[in-house]
Amino acid sequence: MLKLAPRLLLLLSLGLPCGALAAEATAVVETLHAALLAAMKDAKTLGFKGRVAQLGPVLDSTFDFPAIAKVATGRHWQKMTEDQRQTFLQTFRDLSVATYADNFSDFGGEKFETLGHEQKKNAELVRTNIVTGEGKRVSLNYVLTRNNDDYRIVNVVAEGVSDLGLKRSEYDGIIAAEGVDSLVAKLKAKVASYAASGR
Amino acid sequence: MPVQHTSDGPNTFAWNPDKMNKELVAKGLLSLSLATLLGGCASTAPSNPSDPWEKPNRAFYNFNDSLDRNFFTPVAKGYVWATPKPVRAGVTNAFENVNYLNVMANDLLQGKVSDFASDSGRFVVNSTVGLGGLFDPATKLGMPAHDEDLGQTLGKWGVGEGRYMVLPLMGPNSLRDLPNVASAMALNPLTYLNAVVTVPLGVINTINMRANLLEETNIRDQAALDPYTFVREAYRQQREFKIYDGNPPSESIDDYLDEPEATAAPAAAADESSVLKVY
């Protein structure tokens, strides 16, 4: 361990891409994609609740929700109480799962293709496409950071639109105008509306 | 078919430089007066540095949105119900084709010579073999569609994005993207046709465009807590993405992270910015 440390440091300081870790980041994204495809293919038999149950654990193991919650609330995180942080984190996680369960609710021959990965300054970028049944490609890029030994997804960028960037802008306005509790109430209402539409 | 227009010959396609100049001047003046009008109402402190006109922008957004929900969306849904998919694809192709001179001009302005060659071939092939652009044989012949406009050209030349603005009826725009409204009109052959032809075509184009966006607005309605902010940020990010043809440099989009109050943890803020970047 002690012997390895200087070499690792050297590797990091040179900014060399770390092959094994990069492959891991790609594997994390592909795990998510496989789960999404499975949920889409069995969408009708699973139903909304079934897809939530199936996708929940996969998202928990592929996304870094605590890190995302912190970035999504931005400057407000420092001022939130521990209770507010925990409630926000849980609600945000539930909303993410419900959103995936709602969006991936049928299968029309879609597939995912992994294009490659790049080491960025503080993150790993995995480039993929989702290909529709008609052959239309939609760019879907994942930003992953290393948390302990695992790579976890912290942001999804669809056709150049950053999911976390959008949420952060929206949340900032709402927290500034109405407070964190009001934001959490709105997020809970979203989760409930996904469950109610239940497609 | 009402959308055969580019191969109609000189009878309906009257190229008239005088008229063109007048229209351009009129449209330029309209844009200018709109800009000053909007500038005049900006008074309150902005919550976002790139959107100092948030107040009037929100007013126009709400106006557009209620018009959209009460009129355009129901009409677009009716149109989707009444027409088969291939017909809508043909209509989309044709209107994209008549807009293609603007794409070609901006290929040149950005120095994309091989794209210009391919796009010129595309325009000729689709206008002729593709029956006025209704069909798209050019893609199968290796001349794929490109997405260029004057806003992207200005961005590539280093012009900043400028203030975000929501135009009545037209929706999201910015000072940098505004000139494209004029150039797209000036380079669209339909602009020079008689109103008897352009008005119905414009109606069809509007309804068809709205129908093509039904999925996107569904996503907005489901996902957004504050639809105005959602649309603004999505617009700004996607424009950045297009300027760099889907590959923006990592440093380019830190702007919207500017936070005067986030001084508590500068190290954490640096980490966050790389996470939020649009690649």
PDB file of C-alpha atoms in Angstrom, chain A residues 9-177:
ATOM      1  CA  LEU A   9       0.500  10.084  -6.900  1.00  0.00           C
ATOM      2  CA  LEU A  10       2.917  10.317  -9.786  1.00  0.00           C
ATOM      3  CA  LEU A  11       0.308   8.927 -12.112  1.00  0.00           C
ATOM      4  CA  LEU A  12      -2.260  11.436 -10.890  1.00  0.00           C
ATOM      5  CA  SER A  13       0.113  14.372 -11.000  1.00  0.00           C
ATOM      6  CA  LEU A  14       1.005  13.584 -14.593  1.00  0.00           C
ATOM      7  CA  GLY A  15      -2.683  13.560 -15.380  1.00  0.00           C
ATOM      8  CA  LEU A  16      -2.393  10.225 -17.128  1.00  0.00           C
ATOM      9  CA  PRO A  17      -5.650   8.515 -17.882  1.00  0.00           C
ATOM     10  CA  CYS A  18      -6.002   5.558 -15.620  1.00  0.00           C
ATOM     11  CA  GLY A  19      -7.064   2.698 -17.860  1.00  0.00           C
ATOM     12  CA  ALA A  20      -8.688   0.439 -15.296  1.00  0.00           C
ATOM     13  CA  LEU A  21     -10.674   3.226 -13.711  1.00  0.00           C
ATOM     14  CA  ALA A  22     -11.815   4.621 -17.035  1.00  0.00           C
ATOM     15  CA  ALA A  23     -13.140   1.225 -18.033  1.00  0.00           C
ATOM     16  CA  GLU A  24     -14.986   1.150 -14.722  1.00  0.00           C
ATOM     17  CA  ALA A  25     -16.713   4.439 -15.499  1.00  0.00           C
ATOM     18  CA  THR A  26     -17.888   3.035 -18.820  1.00  0.00           C
ATOM     19  CA  ALA A  27     -19.090  -0.114 -17.061  1.00  0.00           C
ATOM     20  CA  VAL A  28     -21.168   1.952 -14.619  1.00  0.00           C
ATOM     21  CA  VAL A  29     -22.929   3.700 -17.515  1.00  0.00           C
ATOM     22  CA  GLU A  30     -23.474   0.418 -19.315  1.00  0.00           C
ATOM     23  CA  THR A  31     -24.974  -1.121 -16.161  1.00  0.00           C
ATOM     24  CA  LEU A  32     -27.483   1.721 -16.081  1.00  0.00           C
ATOM     25  CA  HIS A  33     -28.244   1.351 -19.789  1.00  0.00           C
ATOM     26  CA  ALA A  34     -28.802  -2.401 -19.465  1.00  0.00           C
ATOM     27  CA  ALA A  35     -31.232  -1.797 -16.591  1.00  0.00           C
ATOM     28  CA  LEU A  36     -33.077   0.865 -18.599  1.00  0.00           C
ATOM     29  CA  LEU A  37     -33.390  -1.441 -21.595  1.00  0.00           C
ATOM     30  CA  ALA A  38     -34.680  -4.255 -19.376  1.00  0.00           C
ATOM     31  CA  ALA A  39     -37.231  -1.907 -17.808  1.00  0.00           C
ATOM     32  CA  MET A  40     -38.364  -0.731 -21.240  1.00  0.00           C
ATOM     33  CA  LYS A  41     -38.743  -4.235 -22.605  1.00  0.00           C
ATOM     34  CA  ASP A  42     -40.798  -5.421 -19.611  1.00  0.00           C
ATOM     35  CA  ALA A  43     -42.478  -2.054 -19.132  1.00  0.00           C
ATOM     36  CA  LYS A  44     -46.044  -3.214 -19.565  1.00  0.00           C
ATOM     37  CA  THR A  45     -45.822  -6.245 -17.264  1.00  0.00           C
ATOM     38  CA  LEU A  46     -43.855  -4.323 -14.632  1.00  0.00           C
ATOM     39  CA  GLY A  47     -46.077  -1.269 -14.601  1.00  0.00           C
ATOM     40  CA  PHE A  48     -44.891   2.036 -13.136  1.00  0.00           C
ATOM     41  CA  LYS A  49     -44.451   0.634  -9.614  1.00  0.00           C
ATOM     42  CA  GLY A  50     -42.584  -2.392 -10.907  1.00  0.00           C
ATOM     43  CA  ARG A  51     -40.188  -0.194 -12.877  1.00  0.00           C
ATOM     44  CA  VAL A  52     -39.604   2.003  -9.817  1.00  0.00           C
ATOM     45  CA  ALA A  53     -38.802  -1.092  -7.758  1.00  0.00           C
ATOM     46  CA  GLN A  54     -36.486  -2.445 -10.428  1.00  0.00           C
ATOM     47  CA  LEU A  55     -34.677   0.799 -11.316  1.00  0.00           C
ATOM     48  CA  GLY A  56     -34.357   2.201  -7.774  1.00  0.00           C
ATOM     49  CA  PRO A  57     -31.512  -0.046  -6.608  1.00  0.00           C
ATOM     50  CA  VAL A  58     -29.711   0.323  -9.954  1.00  0.00           C
ATOM     51  CA  LEU A  59     -29.805   4.120  -9.725  1.00  0.00           C
ATOM     52  CA  ASP A  60     -28.652   3.953  -6.099  1.00  0.00           C
ATOM     53  CA  SER A  61     -25.590   1.996  -7.180  1.00  0.00           C
ATOM     54  CA  THR A  62     -24.762   4.018 -10.307  1.00  0.00           C
ATOM     55  CA  PHE A  63     -25.524   7.625  -9.256  1.00  0.00           C
ATOM     56  CA  ASP A  64     -23.845   9.621  -6.498  1.00  0.00           C
ATOM     57  CA  PHE A  65     -27.019  11.192  -5.105  1.00  0.00           C
ATOM     58  CA  PRO A  66     -25.365  12.876  -2.088  1.00  0.00           C
ATOM     59  CA  ALA A  67     -22.900  14.667  -4.385  1.00  0.00           C
ATOM     60  CA  ILE A  68     -25.660  15.562  -6.840  1.00  0.00           C
ATOM     61  CA  ALA A  69     -27.883  16.944  -4.052  1.00  0.00           C
ATOM     62  CA  LYS A  70     -25.066  19.202  -2.942  1.00  0.00           C
ATOM     63  CA  VAL A  71     -24.379  20.590  -6.418  1.00  0.00           C
ATOM     64  CA  ALA A  72     -28.086  20.892  -7.246  1.00  0.00           C
ATOM     65  CA  THR A  73     -28.764  23.132  -4.250  1.00  0.00           C
ATOM     66  CA  GLY A  74     -25.511  25.057  -4.800  1.00  0.00           C
ATOM     67  CA  ARG A  75     -24.951  28.026  -2.536  1.00  0.00           C
ATOM     68  CA  HIS A  76     -27.974  27.085  -0.419  1.00  0.00           C
ATOM     69  CA  TRP A  77     -26.563  23.755   0.796  1.00  0.00           C
ATOM     70  CA  GLN A  78     -24.386  25.471   3.413  1.00  0.00           C
ATOM     71  CA  LYS A  79     -27.405  27.124   4.979  1.00  0.00           C
ATOM     72  CA  MET A  80     -29.650  24.048   5.052  1.00  0.00           C
ATOM     73  CA  THR A  81     -30.196  22.149   8.299  1.00  0.00           C
ATOM     74  CA  GLU A  82     -29.188  18.498   8.459  1.00  0.00           C
ATOM     75  CA  ASP A  83     -32.877  17.547   8.396  1.00  0.00           C
ATOM     76  CA  GLN A  84     -33.512  19.642   5.303  1.00  0.00           C
ATOM     77  CA  ARG A  85     -30.496  18.102   3.589  1.00  0.00           C
ATOM     78  CA  GLN A  86     -31.644  14.559   4.291  1.00  0.00           C
ATOM     79  CA  THR A  87     -35.221  15.248   3.203  1.00  0.00           C
ATOM     80  CA  PHE A  88     -34.033  16.961   0.039  1.00  0.00           C
ATOM     81  CA  LEU A  89     -31.633  14.117  -0.756  1.00  0.00           C
ATOM     82  CA  GLN A  90     -34.313  11.446  -0.318  1.00  0.00           C
ATOM     83  CA  THR A  91     -36.904  13.395  -2.306  1.00  0.00           C
ATOM     84  CA  PHE A  92     -34.436  14.141  -5.089  1.00  0.00           C
ATOM     85  CA  ARG A  93     -33.515  10.465  -5.295  1.00  0.00           C
ATOM     86  CA  ASP A  94     -37.191   9.415  -5.443  1.00  0.00           C
ATOM     87  CA  LEU A  95     -37.847  11.978  -8.161  1.00  0.00           C
ATOM     88  CA  SER A  96     -34.919  10.707 -10.241  1.00  0.00           C
ATOM     89  CA  VAL A  97     -36.172   7.123 -10.015  1.00  0.00           C
ATOM     90  CA  ALA A  98     -39.753   8.160 -10.812  1.00  0.00           C
ATOM     91  CA  THR A  99     -38.562  10.213 -13.796  1.00  0.00           C
ATOM     92  CA  TYR A 100     -36.652   7.267 -15.255  1.00  0.00           C
ATOM     93  CA  ALA A 101     -39.573   4.916 -14.580  1.00  0.00           C
ATOM     94  CA  ASP A 102     -41.903   7.327 -16.349  1.00  0.00           C
ATOM     95  CA  ASN A 103     -39.669   8.095 -19.336  1.00  0.00           C
ATOM     96  CA  PHE A 104     -38.659   4.510 -20.051  1.00  0.00           C
ATOM     97  CA  SER A 105     -42.192   3.207 -20.166  1.00  0.00           C
ATOM     98  CA  ASP A 106     -42.257   1.412 -23.495  1.00  0.00           C
ATOM     99  CA  PHE A 107     -39.936  -0.242 -25.957  1.00  0.00           C
ATOM    100  CA  GLY A 108     -39.729   0.779 -29.610  1.00  0.00           C
ATOM    101  CA  GLY A 109     -36.489  -0.903 -30.639  1.00  0.00           C
ATOM    102  CA  GLU A 110     -34.230   1.622 -28.898  1.00  0.00           C
ATOM    103  CA  LYS A 111     -30.627   0.784 -28.181  1.00  0.00           C
ATOM    104  CA  PHE A 112     -27.647   2.420 -26.519  1.00  0.00           C
ATOM    105  CA  GLU A 113     -24.184   2.744 -28.000  1.00  0.00           C
ATOM    106  CA  THR A 114     -21.073   3.647 -26.038  1.00  0.00           C
ATOM    107  CA  LEU A 115     -18.773   5.872 -28.078  1.00  0.00           C
ATOM    108  CA  GLY A 116     -15.850   6.223 -25.673  1.00  0.00           C
ATOM    109  CA  HIS A 117     -14.592   7.955 -22.585  1.00  0.00           C
ATOM    110  CA  GLU A 118     -12.300  10.838 -21.722  1.00  0.00           C
ATOM    111  CA  GLN A 119     -10.471  11.835 -18.591  1.00  0.00           C
ATOM    112  CA  LYS A 120     -11.362  15.403 -17.650  1.00  0.00           C
ATOM    113  CA  LYS A 121      -9.821  17.504 -14.914  1.00  0.00           C
ATOM    114  CA  ASN A 122     -11.943  16.286 -12.012  1.00  0.00           C
ATOM    115  CA  ALA A 123     -14.206  13.859 -13.752  1.00  0.00           C
ATOM    116  CA  GLU A 124     -14.575  11.097 -16.262  1.00  0.00           C
ATOM    117  CA  LEU A 125     -16.747  11.696 -19.316  1.00  0.00           C
ATOM    118  CA  VAL A 126     -18.495   8.767 -21.007  1.00  0.00           C
ATOM    119  CA  ARG A 127     -19.998   9.534 -24.402  1.00  0.00           C
ATOM    120  CA  THR A 128     -22.979   7.500 -25.565  1.00  0.00           C
ATOM    121  CA  ASN A 129     -25.911   7.701 -27.946  1.00  0.00           C
ATOM    122  CA  ILE A 130     -29.419   6.474 -27.551  1.00  0.00           C
ATOM    123  CA  VAL A 131     -30.628   5.227 -30.922  1.00  0.00           C
ATOM    124  CA  THR A 132     -34.375   5.310 -31.504  1.00  0.00           C
ATOM    125  CA  GLY A 133     -36.227   2.557 -33.307  1.00  0.00           C
ATOM    126  CA  GLU A 134     -36.173   4.777 -36.409  1.00  0.00           C
ATOM    127  CA  GLY A 135     -32.407   5.122 -36.222  1.00  0.00           C
ATOM    128  CA  LYS A 136     -32.290   8.671 -34.881  1.00  0.00           C
ATOM    129  CA  ARG A 137     -29.306   9.254 -32.594  1.00  0.00           C
ATOM    130  CA  VAL A 138     -29.547  11.384 -29.480  1.00  0.00           C
ATOM    131  CA  SER A 139     -26.299  12.297 -27.774  1.00  0.00           C
ATOM    132  CA  LEU A 140     -26.226  11.269 -24.106  1.00  0.00           C
ATOM    133  CA  ASN A 141     -23.062  12.043 -22.168  1.00  0.00           C
ATOM    134  CA  TYR A 142     -22.381  11.051 -18.578  1.00  0.00           C
ATOM    135  CA  VAL A 143     -20.120  12.818 -16.125  1.00  0.00           C
ATOM    136  CA  LEU A 144     -18.748  10.532 -13.416  1.00  0.00           C
ATOM    137  CA  THR A 145     -16.599  11.304 -10.432  1.00  0.00           C
ATOM    138  CA  ARG A 146     -14.685   8.938  -8.248  1.00  0.00           C
ATOM    139  CA  ASN A 147     -16.129   8.361  -4.829  1.00  0.00           C
ATOM    140  CA  ASN A 148     -13.838   6.176  -2.713  1.00  0.00           C
ATOM    141  CA  ASP A 149     -13.082   3.391  -5.187  1.00  0.00           C
ATOM    142  CA  ASP A 150     -16.116   3.620  -7.414  1.00  0.00           C
ATOM    143  CA  TYR A 151     -17.052   5.821 -10.278  1.00  0.00           C
ATOM    144  CA  ARG A 152     -20.549   7.220  -9.904  1.00  0.00           C
ATOM    145  CA  ILE A 153     -22.671   9.293 -12.282  1.00  0.00           C
ATOM    146  CA  VAL A 154     -23.078  12.905 -11.192  1.00  0.00           C
ATOM    147  CA  ASN A 155     -24.545  14.452 -14.338  1.00  0.00           C
ATOM    148  CA  VAL A 156     -26.284  13.468 -17.554  1.00  0.00           C
ATOM    149  CA  VAL A 157     -25.979  15.737 -20.590  1.00  0.00           C
ATOM    150  CA  ALA A 158     -28.553  15.116 -23.326  1.00  0.00           C
ATOM    151  CA  GLU A 159     -27.878  16.867 -26.653  1.00  0.00           C
ATOM    152  CA  GLY A 160     -25.776  19.411 -24.831  1.00  0.00           C
ATOM    153  CA  VAL A 161     -28.352  20.096 -22.149  1.00  0.00           C
ATOM    154  CA  SER A 162     -26.989  19.407 -18.684  1.00  0.00           C
ATOM    155  CA  ASP A 163     -29.600  17.863 -16.402  1.00  0.00           C
ATOM    156  CA  LEU A 164     -27.838  19.001 -13.254  1.00  0.00           C
ATOM    157  CA  GLY A 165     -27.246  22.478 -14.703  1.00  0.00           C
ATOM    158  CA  LEU A 166     -30.958  22.866 -15.460  1.00  0.00           C
ATOM    159  CA  LYS A 167     -32.020  21.639 -12.040  1.00  0.00           C
ATOM    160  CA  ARG A 168     -29.508  23.819 -10.278  1.00  0.00           C
ATOM    161  CA  SER A 169     -30.774  26.943 -12.047  1.00  0.00           C
ATOM    162  CA  GLU A 170     -34.389  26.085 -11.316  1.00  0.00           C
ATOM    163  CA  TYR A 171     -33.749  25.145  -7.689  1.00  0.00           C
ATOM    164  CA  ASP A 172     -31.684  28.240  -7.047  1.00  0.00           C
ATOM    165  CA  GLY A 173     -34.554  30.496  -8.102  1.00  0.00           C
ATOM    166  CA  ILE A 174     -37.131  28.592  -6.073  1.00  0.00           C
ATOM    167  CA  ILE A 175     -35.026  28.349  -2.911  1.00  0.00           C
ATOM    168  CA  ALA A 176     -34.121  32.034  -3.136  1.00  0.00           C
ATOM    169  CA  ALA A 177     -37.756  33.081  -3.561  1.00  0.00           C
TER     170      ALA A 177
END
